[in-house]
Amino acid sequence: MRPSTPLVLAALLLSACGTLGSRALASPVPSAVTAPSGFADVILPPLDRRDQLVSPAAMPTRVDPDVPAGHRRLWSETGGWTLDIPAEWTAETSHLRGAEVYSRQPTSGDRGSAMTPPADLVRLNVQLAYDPDGLDLDAFARRWAPNGSGPTRDRGALTLAGQPALTLRIDPNMPPGTSVPHRHWIVRSPHFRDRFLVVNAWPADGPHREVLERVAASLRLERPVSGPDRPMRERREVLEDATVKNGKPLPVARAEAKLVLYRDVERHLGGRSMLTDPDTPVWVVALGGDLSWYAQVMRRGPAGGAAGTPTPPKHVLLISDARLGIGFSFYASAADWPAWWDALRDRAP
């Protein structure tokens, strides 16, 4: 995203607004529930515990009678896909209702080896990629693998999970010896109006090529189940967190909160997150007035943020996960109030 002054994640939000998640987990989290009226048209993603980015959870598997011998079936309930992998491989949950798959138990260094994995490691990534522009399969594939990403080879059409699909090999633009070729399979999910399921495997060549092709061919797309909508934080809670610190009201002239999807606020702010699912329910809190005291907060912000900003903001936006209460974005602007605020659809009663 590229708003006027982005600062990211919890340190800033906690210092400015108190603990965003202190009341978020008051009740058990169901595995899947029927979404309330404000989200009746949305297949909500799973709860995104950001600590899993450091210690990822194991990817769920499903026992079906047709799973091939020596394999196990990965299952994304909210993504609506399954994939059969060799039983000895390891799979972890990943962003965008996806998975990270390894041919052996990964080390911490393996998780960062997207370009040059160790010689004994084969990796596979699955994600439900967002397509806000309604592209067709071919156009999406070109955007997914633009010319600057490296030469595209062996591009071809096929059928995956009963749907038209494309496969292509990309040789990343990296110095010789520092990268390996990737093989991508791309197919539109029939259950989402704006998502493509992308399987990315590497190294694309070598002794594991046939295994990777069999894994990709095992893809199934089925009707997804909406993720949990509870516990859902209330408007009163998020406004109190944003406007009260240590029991004392902060000097804010105007404060409003709206319950929206992350895609809704992204559309107005510009840019696109590669980690946060666009259908994540979020609270967006807008604060306006003389916010010169926020300039002090920004000067204490993370490196690369708004340190040294000469003009105090006139409005700020605080964005937090509506189900977990985790704050993950902060935006500041010299404008009196966001011009698009009235057009932002509030899904809360």
mmCIF file of N, CA and C in Angstrom, residues 43-46 57-64 67 72-86 89-102 124-130 160-163 185-192 195-200 214-226 277:
data_model
loop_
_atom_site.group_PDB
_atom_site.id
_atom_site.type_symbol
_atom_site.label_atom_id
_atom_site.label_comp_id
_atom_site.label_asym_id
_atom_site.label_seq_id
_atom_site.Cartn_x
_atom_site.Cartn_y
_atom_site.Cartn_z
ATOM 1 N N ILE A 43 -17.090 -15.672 1.754
ATOM 2 C CA ILE A 43 -16.484 -16.875 2.337
ATOM 3 C C ILE A 43 -15.283 -16.400 3.142
ATOM 4 N N LEU A 44 -15.457 -16.276 4.428
ATOM 5 C CA LEU A 44 -14.420 -15.691 5.278
ATOM 6 C C LEU A 44 -13.215 -16.616 5.382
ATOM 7 N N PRO A 45 -12.017 -16.053 5.485
ATOM 8 C CA PRO A 45 -10.803 -16.872 5.624
ATOM 9 C C PRO A 45 -10.673 -17.422 7.034
ATOM 10 N N PRO A 46 -9.741 -18.334 7.257
ATOM 11 C CA PRO A 46 -9.489 -18.811 8.622
ATOM 12 C C PRO A 46 -8.922 -17.684 9.467
ATOM 13 N N ALA A 57 1.471 -23.490 11.625
ATOM 14 C CA ALA A 57 0.726 -24.667 12.045
ATOM 15 C C ALA A 57 0.757 -25.722 10.953
ATOM 16 N N ALA A 58 0.586 -26.980 11.352
ATOM 17 C CA ALA A 58 0.531 -28.064 10.371
ATOM 18 C C ALA A 58 -0.720 -27.902 9.507
ATOM 19 N N MET A 59 -0.569 -28.188 8.224
ATOM 20 C CA MET A 59 -1.702 -28.108 7.309
ATOM 21 C C MET A 59 -2.665 -29.260 7.582
ATOM 22 N N PRO A 60 -3.966 -28.985 7.701
ATOM 23 C CA PRO A 60 -4.925 -30.074 7.943
ATOM 24 C C PRO A 60 -4.912 -31.100 6.811
ATOM 25 N N THR A 61 -5.136 -32.340 7.163
ATOM 26 C CA THR A 61 -5.268 -33.403 6.172
ATOM 27 C C THR A 61 -6.631 -34.071 6.345
ATOM 28 N N ARG A 62 -7.056 -34.765 5.309
ATOM 29 C CA ARG A 62 -8.369 -35.406 5.329
ATOM 30 C C ARG A 62 -8.214 -36.849 4.902
ATOM 31 N N VAL A 63 -8.914 -37.731 5.579
ATOM 32 C CA VAL A 63 -8.863 -39.155 5.260
ATOM 33 C C VAL A 63 -10.033 -39.483 4.347
ATOM 34 N N ASP A 64 -9.736 -39.730 3.080
ATOM 35 C CA ASP A 64 -10.747 -40.121 2.102
ATOM 36 C C ASP A 64 -10.385 -41.495 1.552
ATOM 37 N N VAL A 67 -7.657 -41.758 -1.409
ATOM 38 C CA VAL A 67 -6.295 -41.230 -1.326
ATOM 39 C C VAL A 67 -5.314 -42.320 -1.762
ATOM 40 N N ARG A 72 -0.981 -38.530 1.460
ATOM 41 C CA ARG A 72 -1.999 -37.966 2.326
ATOM 42 C C ARG A 72 -2.590 -36.739 1.655
ATOM 43 N N ARG A 73 -3.818 -36.427 2.007
ATOM 44 C CA ARG A 73 -4.567 -35.379 1.320
ATOM 45 C C ARG A 73 -4.596 -34.107 2.154
ATOM 46 N N LEU A 74 -3.938 -33.054 1.640
ATOM 47 C CA LEU A 74 -4.027 -31.747 2.277
ATOM 48 C C LEU A 74 -5.412 -31.169 2.008
ATOM 49 N N TRP A 75 -5.917 -30.391 2.974
ATOM 50 C CA TRP A 75 -7.286 -29.904 2.857
ATOM 51 C C TRP A 75 -7.378 -28.480 3.385
ATOM 52 N N SER A 76 -7.763 -27.551 2.509
ATOM 53 C CA SER A 76 -8.065 -26.190 2.921
ATOM 54 C C SER A 76 -9.577 -26.028 2.920
ATOM 55 N N GLU A 77 -10.173 -26.052 4.093
ATOM 56 C CA GLU A 77 -11.633 -25.985 4.201
ATOM 57 C C GLU A 77 -12.157 -24.647 3.693
ATOM 58 N N THR A 78 -11.494 -23.542 4.062
ATOM 59 C CA THR A 78 -11.976 -22.226 3.631
ATOM 60 C C THR A 78 -11.495 -21.862 2.235
ATOM 61 N N GLY A 79 -10.502 -22.578 1.719
ATOM 62 C CA GLY A 79 -10.040 -22.344 0.355
ATOM 63 C C GLY A 79 -10.728 -23.231 -0.658
ATOM 64 N N GLY A 80 -11.322 -24.323 -0.184
ATOM 65 C CA GLY A 80 -12.043 -25.213 -1.081
ATOM 66 C C GLY A 80 -11.145 -26.004 -2.008
ATOM 67 N N TRP A 81 -9.986 -26.460 -1.500
ATOM 68 C CA TRP A 81 -9.104 -27.263 -2.349
ATOM 69 C C TRP A 81 -8.477 -28.398 -1.541
ATOM 70 N N THR A 82 -8.135 -29.462 -2.255
ATOM 71 C CA THR A 82 -7.363 -30.553 -1.669
ATOM 72 C C THR A 82 -6.222 -30.889 -2.625
ATOM 73 N N LEU A 83 -5.162 -31.477 -2.068
ATOM 74 C CA LEU A 83 -3.976 -31.835 -2.854
ATOM 75 C C LEU A 83 -3.339 -33.050 -2.193
ATOM 76 N N ASP A 84 -2.967 -34.032 -2.994
ATOM 77 C CA ASP A 84 -2.351 -35.257 -2.471
ATOM 78 C C ASP A 84 -0.837 -35.161 -2.581
ATOM 79 N N ILE A 85 -0.153 -35.338 -1.451
ATOM 80 C CA ILE A 85 1.306 -35.275 -1.431
ATOM 81 C C ILE A 85 1.857 -36.574 -0.860
ATOM 82 N N PRO A 86 3.116 -36.907 -1.160
ATOM 83 C CA PRO A 86 3.713 -38.091 -0.534
ATOM 84 C C PRO A 86 3.608 -38.025 0.991
ATOM 85 N N TRP A 89 6.200 -36.192 3.165
ATOM 86 C CA TRP A 89 6.412 -34.759 3.015
ATOM 87 C C TRP A 89 5.749 -34.005 4.164
ATOM 88 N N THR A 90 6.185 -32.783 4.394
ATOM 89 C CA THR A 90 5.668 -31.924 5.458
ATOM 90 C C THR A 90 4.902 -30.769 4.845
ATOM 91 N N ALA A 91 3.785 -30.381 5.471
ATOM 92 C CA ALA A 91 2.987 -29.266 4.968
ATOM 93 C C ALA A 91 2.563 -28.365 6.118
ATOM 94 N N GLU A 92 2.684 -27.059 5.902
ATOM 95 C CA GLU A 92 2.318 -26.062 6.897
ATOM 96 C C GLU A 92 1.317 -25.083 6.296
ATOM 97 N N THR A 93 0.442 -24.538 7.143
ATOM 98 C CA THR A 93 -0.489 -23.526 6.663
ATOM 99 C C THR A 93 0.271 -22.276 6.246
ATOM 100 N N SER A 94 -0.267 -21.567 5.266
ATOM 101 C CA SER A 94 0.363 -20.349 4.780
ATOM 102 C C SER A 94 -0.715 -19.323 4.491
ATOM 103 N N HIS A 95 -0.297 -18.121 4.055
ATOM 104 C CA HIS A 95 -1.245 -17.046 3.838
ATOM 105 C C HIS A 95 -2.118 -17.327 2.612
ATOM 106 N N LEU A 96 -3.202 -16.568 2.493
ATOM 107 C CA LEU A 96 -4.151 -16.684 1.388
ATOM 108 C C LEU A 96 -4.700 -18.102 1.260
ATOM 109 N N ARG A 97 -5.087 -18.686 2.405
ATOM 110 C CA ARG A 97 -5.745 -19.996 2.488
ATOM 111 C C ARG A 97 -4.892 -21.081 1.848
ATOM 112 N N GLY A 98 -3.568 -20.917 1.933
ATOM 113 C CA GLY A 98 -2.674 -21.801 1.211
ATOM 114 C C GLY A 98 -1.833 -22.678 2.104
ATOM 115 N N ALA A 99 -0.761 -23.186 1.517
ATOM 116 C CA ALA A 99 0.121 -24.127 2.216
ATOM 117 C C ALA A 99 1.537 -23.987 1.695
ATOM 118 N N GLU A 100 2.491 -24.297 2.553
ATOM 119 C CA GLU A 100 3.891 -24.472 2.181
ATOM 120 C C GLU A 100 4.222 -25.945 2.381
ATOM 121 N N VAL A 101 4.711 -26.586 1.324
ATOM 122 C CA VAL A 101 4.966 -28.025 1.351
ATOM 123 C C VAL A 101 6.448 -28.262 1.138
ATOM 124 N N TYR A 102 7.016 -29.181 1.912
ATOM 125 C CA TYR A 102 8.443 -29.492 1.858
ATOM 126 C C TYR A 102 8.616 -30.998 1.718
ATOM 127 N N LEU A 124 6.922 -26.636 -2.483
ATOM 128 C CA LEU A 124 5.697 -26.381 -3.220
ATOM 129 C C LEU A 124 4.858 -25.404 -2.407
ATOM 130 N N ASN A 125 4.361 -24.373 -3.066
ATOM 131 C CA ASN A 125 3.519 -23.373 -2.422
ATOM 132 C C ASN A 125 2.153 -23.349 -3.089
ATOM 133 N N VAL A 126 1.108 -23.261 -2.282
ATOM 134 C CA VAL A 126 -0.260 -23.157 -2.790
ATOM 135 C C VAL A 126 -0.872 -21.893 -2.201
ATOM 136 N N GLN A 127 -1.576 -21.119 -3.016
ATOM 137 C CA GLN A 127 -2.299 -19.973 -2.484
ATOM 138 C C GLN A 127 -3.495 -19.647 -3.353
ATOM 139 N N LEU A 128 -4.510 -19.063 -2.718
ATOM 140 C CA LEU A 128 -5.705 -18.630 -3.415
ATOM 141 C C LEU A 128 -5.499 -17.154 -3.743
ATOM 142 N N ALA A 129 -4.898 -16.882 -4.895
ATOM 143 C CA ALA A 129 -4.470 -15.540 -5.251
ATOM 144 C C ALA A 129 -5.661 -14.658 -5.614
ATOM 145 N N TYR A 130 -5.565 -13.402 -5.213
ATOM 146 C CA TYR A 130 -6.641 -12.422 -5.388
ATOM 147 C C TYR A 130 -6.588 -11.806 -6.787
ATOM 148 N N LEU A 160 -7.237 -28.895 -14.964
ATOM 149 C CA LEU A 160 -7.007 -29.267 -13.566
ATOM 150 C C LEU A 160 -8.329 -29.185 -12.817
ATOM 151 N N ALA A 161 -8.633 -30.209 -12.058
ATOM 152 C CA ALA A 161 -9.863 -30.242 -11.265
ATOM 153 C C ALA A 161 -11.090 -29.937 -12.112
ATOM 154 N N GLY A 162 -11.045 -30.376 -13.382
ATOM 155 C CA GLY A 162 -12.167 -30.167 -14.278
ATOM 156 C C GLY A 162 -12.283 -28.763 -14.817
ATOM 157 N N GLN A 163 -11.275 -27.908 -14.578
ATOM 158 C CA GLN A 163 -11.313 -26.517 -15.009
ATOM 159 C C GLN A 163 -10.174 -26.229 -15.988
ATOM 160 N N TRP A 185 1.210 -23.829 -11.816
ATOM 161 C CA TRP A 185 -0.076 -24.281 -12.347
ATOM 162 C C TRP A 185 -1.119 -23.292 -11.843
ATOM 163 N N ILE A 186 -1.934 -22.774 -12.767
ATOM 164 C CA ILE A 186 -2.893 -21.719 -12.429
ATOM 165 C C ILE A 186 -4.274 -22.121 -12.927
ATOM 166 N N VAL A 187 -5.264 -22.055 -12.021
ATOM 167 C CA VAL A 187 -6.624 -22.419 -12.386
ATOM 168 C C VAL A 187 -7.576 -21.524 -11.602
ATOM 169 N N ARG A 188 -8.669 -21.101 -12.226
ATOM 170 C CA ARG A 188 -9.653 -20.298 -11.506
ATOM 171 C C ARG A 188 -10.516 -21.200 -10.638
ATOM 172 N N SER A 189 -10.745 -20.768 -9.402
ATOM 173 C CA SER A 189 -11.662 -21.510 -8.555
ATOM 174 C C SER A 189 -13.093 -21.158 -8.940
ATOM 175 N N PRO A 190 -13.954 -22.153 -9.178
ATOM 176 C CA PRO A 190 -15.334 -21.854 -9.562
ATOM 177 C C PRO A 190 -16.166 -21.343 -8.393
ATOM 178 N N HIS A 191 -15.613 -21.376 -7.185
ATOM 179 C CA HIS A 191 -16.377 -21.000 -6.001
ATOM 180 C C HIS A 191 -16.096 -19.575 -5.525
ATOM 181 N N PHE A 192 -15.148 -18.904 -6.171
ATOM 182 C CA PHE A 192 -14.832 -17.514 -5.849
ATOM 183 C C PHE A 192 -14.877 -16.701 -7.134
ATOM 184 N N ARG A 195 -10.767 -15.189 -7.471
ATOM 185 C CA ARG A 195 -9.601 -15.919 -6.984
ATOM 186 C C ARG A 195 -9.129 -16.945 -8.021
ATOM 187 N N PHE A 196 -7.802 -17.049 -8.116
ATOM 188 C CA PHE A 196 -7.173 -18.136 -8.869
ATOM 189 C C PHE A 196 -6.372 -18.980 -7.886
ATOM 190 N N LEU A 197 -6.455 -20.273 -8.049
ATOM 191 C CA LEU A 197 -5.626 -21.173 -7.254
ATOM 192 C C LEU A 197 -4.299 -21.351 -7.989
ATOM 193 N N VAL A 198 -3.195 -21.025 -7.326
ATOM 194 C CA VAL A 198 -1.867 -21.096 -7.934
ATOM 195 C C VAL A 198 -1.018 -22.092 -7.153
ATOM 196 N N VAL A 199 -0.467 -23.064 -7.862
ATOM 197 C CA VAL A 199 0.483 -24.016 -7.299
ATOM 198 C C VAL A 199 1.850 -23.692 -7.895
ATOM 199 N N ASN A 200 2.817 -23.470 -7.039
ATOM 200 C CA ASN A 200 4.169 -23.096 -7.468
ATOM 201 C C ASN A 200 5.142 -24.105 -6.877
ATOM 202 N N ARG A 214 2.528 -35.038 -10.628
ATOM 203 C CA ARG A 214 1.439 -35.862 -10.093
ATOM 204 C C ARG A 214 0.723 -35.151 -8.950
ATOM 205 N N VAL A 215 1.486 -34.457 -8.117
ATOM 206 C CA VAL A 215 0.867 -33.707 -7.020
ATOM 207 C C VAL A 215 -0.061 -32.635 -7.578
ATOM 208 N N ALA A 216 0.417 -31.864 -8.557
ATOM 209 C CA ALA A 216 -0.425 -30.826 -9.154
ATOM 210 C C ALA A 216 -1.670 -31.425 -9.803
ATOM 211 N N ALA A 217 -1.519 -32.564 -10.458
ATOM 212 C CA ALA A 217 -2.651 -33.198 -11.137
ATOM 213 C C ALA A 217 -3.701 -33.706 -10.155
ATOM 214 N N SER A 218 -3.313 -33.882 -8.879
ATOM 215 C CA SER A 218 -4.261 -34.387 -7.880
ATOM 216 C C SER A 218 -5.171 -33.293 -7.328
ATOM 217 N N LEU A 219 -4.985 -32.052 -7.754
ATOM 218 C CA LEU A 219 -5.755 -30.933 -7.222
ATOM 219 C C LEU A 219 -7.247 -31.158 -7.425
ATOM 220 N N ARG A 220 -8.007 -30.872 -6.367
ATOM 221 C CA ARG A 220 -9.459 -30.891 -6.445
ATOM 222 C C ARG A 220 -9.984 -29.575 -5.893
ATOM 223 N N LEU A 221 -11.036 -29.076 -6.520
ATOM 224 C CA LEU A 221 -11.701 -27.859 -6.063
ATOM 225 C C LEU A 221 -13.125 -28.217 -5.651
ATOM 226 N N GLU A 222 -13.468 -27.814 -4.438
ATOM 227 C CA GLU A 222 -14.786 -28.142 -3.918
ATOM 228 C C GLU A 222 -15.350 -26.928 -3.192
ATOM 229 N N ARG A 223 -16.614 -27.008 -2.826
ATOM 230 C CA ARG A 223 -17.249 -25.863 -2.183
ATOM 231 C C ARG A 223 -16.594 -25.583 -0.834
ATOM 232 N N PRO A 224 -16.067 -24.364 -0.649
ATOM 233 C CA PRO A 224 -15.422 -24.036 0.622
ATOM 234 C C PRO A 224 -16.444 -23.739 1.711
ATOM 235 N N VAL A 225 -15.969 -23.796 2.946
ATOM 236 C CA VAL A 225 -16.777 -23.458 4.112
ATOM 237 C C VAL A 225 -16.262 -22.140 4.664
ATOM 238 N N SER A 226 -17.171 -21.252 5.027
ATOM 239 C CA SER A 226 -16.738 -19.960 5.556
ATOM 240 C C SER A 226 -16.021 -20.130 6.881
ATOM 241 N N ASP A 277 -5.426 -11.832 3.691
ATOM 242 C CA ASP A 277 -6.512 -12.241 2.803
ATOM 243 C C ASP A 277 -7.459 -11.057 2.602
#
